[in-house]
């Protein structure tokens, strides 16, 4: 709706120019028929200032030319074709791009406005570098926090194991020596000694279990396969949930961070089976697929509560356990998938066998499909 007396073309032009996104309008075959000020400025700053700033060129052809060198260009070309054919309404993609000020991130959005009398396609490249940087910084910090948490757990576990457990062991030994030397005393004294012995032994067991759960020494010594079997056995005894394990020996990752991440995922997922699913059985499988090592934990329980599982597919879940598992895996280039329904839940973790370092960032030396590619 435009107020009377306002000239439509001037209004549209000034509105387009006022937007921060770099915008090009294409006709129905993909030829650029208009670009806004932000597009022109970026093209100029990037040193690709042909006097028409791309107007008159075919955007689809540009993407197709770049497609063999850039998967982003290939995806955009494909989406443009689908939008032109009317089988798709919108396309969004994030991509890295070099600019005169250094590497930047953009989001391209391709749409076909419904109400236009003639068929037009609008391409908008929005600079999302700040958002990306914040995301990367957050991921880096979270990874660092998790690493510190692991270190701290390891230190506490060592302390418990080497000091507290040793002291408790000494108490049990002393108590049994006392018992031997005090066989002439009254019955109540014996009972107290007996109780002290039992308590010390029970505490020793608890401290050992706690220290193993905090940092399983098995993981360092004999690797993930043994550690997972140990975890599943201990978990079954404590929780009463029967765990069937199927471990493909060849799938055991050699990298310590990958093994630790998978162990922690198994630990959290099993604890969720016990606490939330109601299932009395679970299956734990470790195996290899192509370049990934995969860990599945499956239960036959009630499934995640709605709205966490819209359409049987997992959406975002709030919970320290699940978000922690996801973060751990993403830090190493892997991912977490959760499928859940009324007949149970499957948590799948997958990690590349050759894990990447958390500091690796996407290459910015890529063919460009933004204005400067024109
Ligand atoms: N195996 C499962 N079966 C049913 N519900 C689950 C399962 N795993 C997780 N959930 C649900 O997802 C929520 C989030 O889990 P999580 O992030 O581990 O946090 P927490 O276990 O601390 O509640 C749980 O509170 C529970 O409602
Ligand atoms: Mg949990």
Coordinates of C-alpha atoms in Angstrom, one line a residue, residues 60 63-64 72-84 87-88 91:
X60 CA 22.4 -18.5 -13.2
X63 CA 26.7 -19.7 -10.7
X64 CA 26.9 -22.5 -13.3
X72 CA 28.1 -23.3 -2.8
X73 CA 27.8 -22.1 -6.4
X74 CA 26.6 -25.5 -7.5
X75 CA 23.9 -25.5 -4.7
X76 CA 22.8 -22.0 -5.6
X77 CA 22.6 -22.8 -9.3
X78 CA 20.5 -25.9 -8.5
X79 CA 18.2 -23.9 -6.2
X80 CA 17.8 -21.1 -8.7
X81 CA 16.7 -23.6 -11.4
X82 CA 14.2 -25.1 -9.0
X83 CA 12.8 -21.6 -8.1
X84 CA 12.5 -20.7 -11.7
X87 CA 9.1 -26.2 -7.6
X88 CA 10.7 -24.3 -4.8
X91 CA 16.6 -21.0 -0.7

